[in-house]
């Protein structure tokens, strides 16, 4: 076990012992290899550099209460990367290769997996890039798949507090029928400037509305939108330009377990004030409670500024409880690394 101040780690890159890679050449995937040098040779004309053939995933590994180390729903990320790859004219790693590469990345970095009780976890970052040199706009025939692993700190060091959000309307993040529903690297550069502007104005999280009409709620910069109503509904947007969040999918299951009705549908921005609680959900934080949403000169608030709503708090605790093994894994989400 490494001598690391686990409780004070932030969400940032750390060079650990090793990462894994697999290469695709001549229409087939090679075997998983261990790598220790974080710098890898890449052809200067690789399609990932010139034409954005690049996508990634993000998932977490936890030391559970019983001492086992387990990854949260890796097969879901495998499927999403496969779908993303197809949209970007890339060849995604098959599910077994993806999941085994995640297991191997954890095994190789076992000393960096934060212990139970620290609130920290190990973040896995699978990455897929096109490596064939091309100058004409054409898809690659060669791909590199890597999985990095590093410990990250507890997201809520100072408690589960609500944050202020702001609607970014100057820059759209994703077009209808574009790339918004997949985890293309390009989506993140599209959102960088908008998110940066929001942060400069004091809003940690930007909300995006649909780019065609600016009428419907889409999602936050790196998380899905969830709204709770007083009549026990969990409402989340249906849109083909938002990422299919695995956290959101899991929370929908837990919401049903808790007796909530789940609705996936268009949500007009004008409906926002009807929600009793609003949250942003994703792997990094599970749920970020939203206290307010500002659009132009109007601000809509939800609950108290210094306390998260009780429904989202209960859902957050339930999902984290499953991840850390404090709550029974009744849906079979935790995949133990052997
Ligand atoms: C744009 C976007 N939406 C939603 C999410 C949440 O997805 P997940 O719950 O799978 O982490 C993420 C984070 O990966 C994201 O980048």
XYZ file of C-alpha atoms and ligand atoms in Angstrom:
354
model
C 0.000 0.000 0.000
C 1.381 3.395 -1.003
C 1.884 6.074 1.604
C -0.708 8.519 0.253
C -2.963 10.973 2.088
C -6.040 9.319 0.517
C -8.603 11.655 2.073
C -6.964 14.732 0.548
C -6.431 13.544 -2.999
C -7.998 15.675 -5.709
C -9.308 14.611 -9.108
C -6.040 14.925 -10.993
C -3.616 12.836 -12.999
C -1.126 10.755 -11.077
C 1.639 8.612 -12.534
C 1.093 5.187 -11.009
C 2.955 1.926 -11.459
C 1.597 0.954 -14.825
C -1.193 1.090 -17.357
C -2.348 -1.383 -19.983
C -2.722 -1.236 -23.741
C -4.014 -3.313 -26.626
C -3.502 -2.528 -30.302
C -5.737 -3.199 -33.293
C -3.954 -3.990 -36.576
C -4.868 -6.065 -39.643
C -8.508 -6.240 -38.514
C -7.815 -7.844 -35.143
C -7.158 -6.899 -31.550
C -3.833 -7.911 -30.017
C -3.361 -9.000 -26.418
C -3.398 -6.807 -23.321
C 0.109 -5.570 -22.494
C 1.520 -3.888 -19.421
C 3.199 -0.492 -20.011
C 5.227 1.591 -17.603
C 6.338 4.536 -19.755
C 3.511 7.078 -19.869
C 4.856 8.461 -23.149
C 3.928 6.464 -26.210
C 5.063 6.966 -29.800
C 2.294 8.212 -32.101
C 2.559 8.908 -35.820
C 2.402 12.646 -36.562
C -0.387 12.014 -39.102
C -2.517 9.795 -36.823
C -6.268 10.323 -37.369
C -6.777 10.968 -33.646
C -4.594 14.080 -33.912
C -5.986 15.445 -37.162
C -9.594 14.301 -37.345
C -10.579 13.712 -33.751
C -10.830 9.924 -33.832
C -10.594 9.782 -30.077
C -12.978 8.732 -27.325
C -12.750 7.723 -23.707
C -14.588 6.348 -20.698
C -14.509 6.978 -16.972
C -15.367 4.500 -14.219
C -14.459 3.810 -10.622
C -13.048 1.029 -8.469
C -13.680 0.795 -4.746
C -12.300 -1.084 -1.770
C -15.453 -2.428 -0.177
C -16.222 -2.946 3.476
C -15.393 -6.690 3.226
C -11.932 -5.842 1.816
C -12.717 -6.844 -1.764
C -11.780 -4.483 -4.583
C -14.561 -4.071 -7.151
C -15.294 -2.031 -10.278
C -18.706 -0.410 -10.701
C -20.550 -1.731 -13.794
C -17.557 -1.944 -16.193
C -19.584 -3.793 -18.838
C -21.801 -0.705 -19.199
C -18.763 1.443 -20.020
C -17.561 -1.269 -22.413
C -20.834 -1.122 -24.334
C -20.826 2.663 -24.387
C -17.279 2.799 -25.731
C -18.216 0.280 -28.437
C -21.162 2.437 -29.479
C -19.047 5.599 -29.385
C -16.357 3.934 -31.497
C -18.921 2.926 -34.104
C -20.228 6.520 -34.342
C -16.655 7.780 -34.831
C -15.821 5.130 -37.477
C -13.465 3.382 -35.084
C -13.268 -0.228 -33.946
C -14.090 -0.502 -30.259
C -12.592 -3.179 -28.032
C -15.033 -6.075 -27.502
C -16.669 -6.146 -24.057
C -14.439 -8.964 -22.712
C -11.264 -7.154 -23.783
C -12.454 -3.866 -22.281
C -13.454 -5.403 -18.945
C -10.324 -7.567 -18.659
C -8.126 -4.527 -19.419
C -9.868 -2.670 -16.572
C -9.279 -5.598 -14.180
C -5.633 -5.810 -15.223
C -5.093 -2.045 -14.783
C -6.431 -2.369 -11.226
C -4.330 -5.486 -10.475
C -1.163 -3.726 -11.673
C -1.928 -0.718 -9.468
C -3.310 -2.545 -6.439
C -1.095 -0.460 -4.116
C -2.819 2.664 -5.358
C -6.386 1.497 -4.656
C -7.562 3.662 -1.731
C -8.553 1.735 1.401
C -12.146 1.445 2.618
C -13.253 4.323 4.824
C -11.144 7.057 3.201
C -13.929 8.165 0.831
C -11.412 7.895 -2.014
C -11.568 5.519 -5.003
C -9.549 4.467 -8.023
C -10.518 6.152 -11.278
C -10.108 4.199 -14.504
C -9.731 6.058 -17.771
C -10.057 3.849 -20.857
C -9.015 5.684 -24.034
C -9.369 4.678 -27.691
C -7.603 6.514 -30.515
C -7.080 6.085 -34.255
C -3.400 5.653 -35.035
C -3.256 5.151 -38.821
C -1.482 8.037 -40.602
C -3.913 9.830 -42.941
C -3.854 13.199 -44.619
C -7.139 12.784 -46.490
C -10.189 12.775 -44.229
C -10.647 9.059 -43.767
C -11.077 6.658 -40.894
C -8.119 4.831 -39.362
C -7.581 1.102 -39.701
C -5.333 0.897 -36.659
C -6.346 1.726 -33.104
C -4.769 1.974 -29.691
C -6.765 1.180 -26.569
C -5.276 2.050 -23.185
C -6.576 1.993 -19.623
C -5.029 4.323 -17.060
C -5.688 3.891 -13.335
C -5.156 6.414 -10.559
C -6.482 7.129 -7.091
C -8.839 10.092 -6.738
C -10.061 11.731 -3.572
C -13.529 11.965 -2.108
C -15.562 14.429 -4.179
C -17.280 15.942 -1.165
C -14.466 16.652 1.265
C -16.490 19.324 3.015
C -19.899 17.681 2.839
C -22.663 17.157 0.311
C -23.470 20.811 -0.460
C -25.621 22.252 -3.247
C -23.972 24.366 -5.978
C -25.021 27.177 -8.306
C -25.525 26.438 -11.981
C -25.744 28.704 -15.013
C -27.252 28.174 -18.465
C -24.535 28.545 -21.083
C -26.228 29.759 -24.259
C -23.425 31.405 -26.172
C -21.828 28.077 -27.083
C -23.749 24.901 -27.805
C -22.215 21.657 -26.674
C -23.782 19.119 -29.008
C -25.915 19.287 -32.156
C -29.004 17.159 -32.858
C -27.853 13.938 -34.571
C -24.243 14.925 -33.801
C -21.964 13.372 -31.171
C -23.638 14.396 -27.915
C -24.928 10.891 -27.140
C -21.465 9.320 -27.278
C -18.272 9.946 -25.324
C -16.239 11.506 -28.128
C -13.235 13.564 -27.000
C -14.534 16.292 -29.362
C -17.566 16.919 -27.113
C -15.314 17.984 -24.293
C -13.355 20.537 -26.285
C -16.715 21.864 -27.537
C -17.729 22.485 -23.924
C -14.424 23.827 -22.567
C -15.015 27.491 -23.349
C -18.603 27.474 -22.126
C -17.686 25.784 -18.846
C -14.724 28.137 -18.394
C -16.973 31.185 -18.793
C -19.418 29.805 -16.250
C -16.653 29.184 -13.708
C -15.310 32.717 -14.221
C -18.777 34.018 -13.306
C -18.814 31.866 -10.174
C -20.890 28.912 -11.396
C -19.151 25.570 -10.924
C -21.566 23.797 -13.270
C -23.011 24.862 -16.640
C -26.370 23.673 -17.854
C -26.872 23.205 -21.598
C -30.207 23.495 -23.381
C -30.999 21.895 -26.744
C -29.033 23.577 -29.503
C -31.881 23.696 -32.052
C -34.378 25.771 -30.041
C -32.758 26.516 -26.661
C -36.048 25.380 -25.193
C -35.402 22.001 -23.559
C -33.028 21.002 -20.786
C -30.230 18.751 -22.074
C -27.554 18.101 -19.457
C -24.747 19.715 -17.475
C -21.184 19.973 -18.825
C -20.096 16.555 -17.571
C -23.204 15.153 -15.923
C -26.863 14.338 -16.621
C -29.844 16.304 -15.314
C -32.183 14.798 -12.724
C -35.297 16.498 -11.354
C -37.404 15.251 -8.438
C -41.028 16.257 -7.959
C -43.117 16.377 -4.796
C -45.387 13.637 -6.222
C -42.505 11.119 -6.234
C -41.270 11.365 -9.800
C -37.671 11.079 -10.992
C -37.559 12.982 -14.273
C -34.581 13.031 -16.631
C -34.338 14.302 -20.226
C -34.819 12.107 -23.277
C -32.591 13.497 -26.004
C -30.333 12.082 -28.690
C -27.663 14.646 -27.906
C -26.886 13.826 -24.280
C -24.604 11.146 -22.901
C -26.287 7.995 -21.601
C -24.956 8.293 -18.061
C -24.382 5.026 -16.236
C -24.878 6.814 -12.914
C -28.248 8.103 -14.142
C -29.241 4.600 -15.303
C -28.295 3.228 -11.856
C -30.130 6.006 -10.012
C -33.246 5.321 -12.080
C -33.182 1.720 -10.832
C -32.696 2.879 -7.234
C -35.461 5.483 -7.637
C -37.848 2.715 -8.697
C -36.699 0.639 -5.723
C -37.612 3.619 -3.536
C -41.098 3.854 -5.029
C -40.458 6.730 -7.459
C -41.883 6.796 -10.971
C -39.144 7.325 -13.538
C -39.907 9.548 -16.539
C -37.488 9.965 -19.449
C -38.924 12.705 -21.625
C -38.420 16.159 -23.082
C -38.184 18.666 -20.236
C -38.942 22.251 -21.219
C -36.737 24.764 -19.404
C -39.969 26.458 -18.251
C -40.780 23.348 -16.194
C -37.700 23.766 -14.031
C -39.442 25.633 -11.234
C -41.773 22.651 -10.700
C -38.989 20.449 -9.342
C -38.513 20.161 -5.612
C -34.908 18.960 -6.055
C -32.466 19.091 -8.946
C -29.183 17.231 -9.276
C -26.352 16.639 -11.700
C -25.273 12.999 -11.834
C -22.136 11.284 -13.060
C -19.283 8.980 -12.105
C -17.100 11.677 -10.516
C -19.509 12.883 -7.836
C -22.460 10.448 -8.147
C -24.834 13.401 -7.506
C -24.114 17.110 -7.267
C -27.144 18.791 -5.715
C -28.081 21.974 -7.583
C -29.271 24.884 -5.488
C -29.975 27.342 -8.297
C -30.062 27.711 -12.059
C -29.434 31.167 -13.500
C -30.477 32.002 -17.050
C -29.927 35.595 -18.153
C -31.209 37.776 -15.317
C -33.504 35.131 -13.800
C -32.568 32.604 -11.117
C -34.637 29.610 -10.058
C -33.772 28.084 -6.686
C -34.400 24.672 -5.154
C -34.496 24.074 -1.415
C -31.939 25.490 0.937
C -28.566 26.928 -0.161
C -26.597 24.999 2.436
C -28.371 21.651 2.561
C -29.068 19.130 -0.185
C -32.641 17.885 -0.602
C -33.522 14.692 1.218
C -34.525 12.579 -1.797
C -31.283 13.122 -3.707
C -29.307 12.737 -0.477
C -30.964 9.354 0.106
C -30.245 8.259 -3.487
C -26.641 9.424 -3.210
C -26.152 7.486 0.031
C -27.740 4.372 -1.420
C -25.545 4.328 -4.530
C -22.364 5.145 -2.599
C -23.371 2.543 -0.036
C -23.514 -0.105 -2.766
C -20.165 1.041 -4.194
C -18.407 0.810 -0.829
C -20.178 -2.408 0.181
C -22.102 -0.811 3.056
C -25.394 -1.615 1.312
C -26.154 -5.005 -0.292
C -25.336 -5.078 -4.007
C -28.822 -6.313 -4.882
C -28.496 -5.508 -8.591
C -25.094 -7.191 -9.097
C -23.283 -3.981 -10.080
C -19.959 -4.500 -8.293
C -17.459 -6.638 -10.254
C -14.788 -7.990 -7.930
C -11.203 -7.838 -9.212
C -9.601 -11.229 -8.593
C -21.349 14.858 -20.876
C -21.506 13.900 -19.771
N -22.744 13.586 -19.345
C -22.957 12.706 -18.356
C -21.899 12.092 -17.712
C -22.148 11.088 -16.647
O -21.969 9.799 -17.154
P -21.576 8.606 -16.198
O -22.619 8.520 -15.169
O -21.546 7.409 -17.064
O -20.243 8.965 -15.627
C -20.585 12.395 -18.098
C -19.447 11.765 -17.431
O -18.948 10.800 -17.870
C -20.380 13.302 -19.152
O -19.153 13.611 -19.549
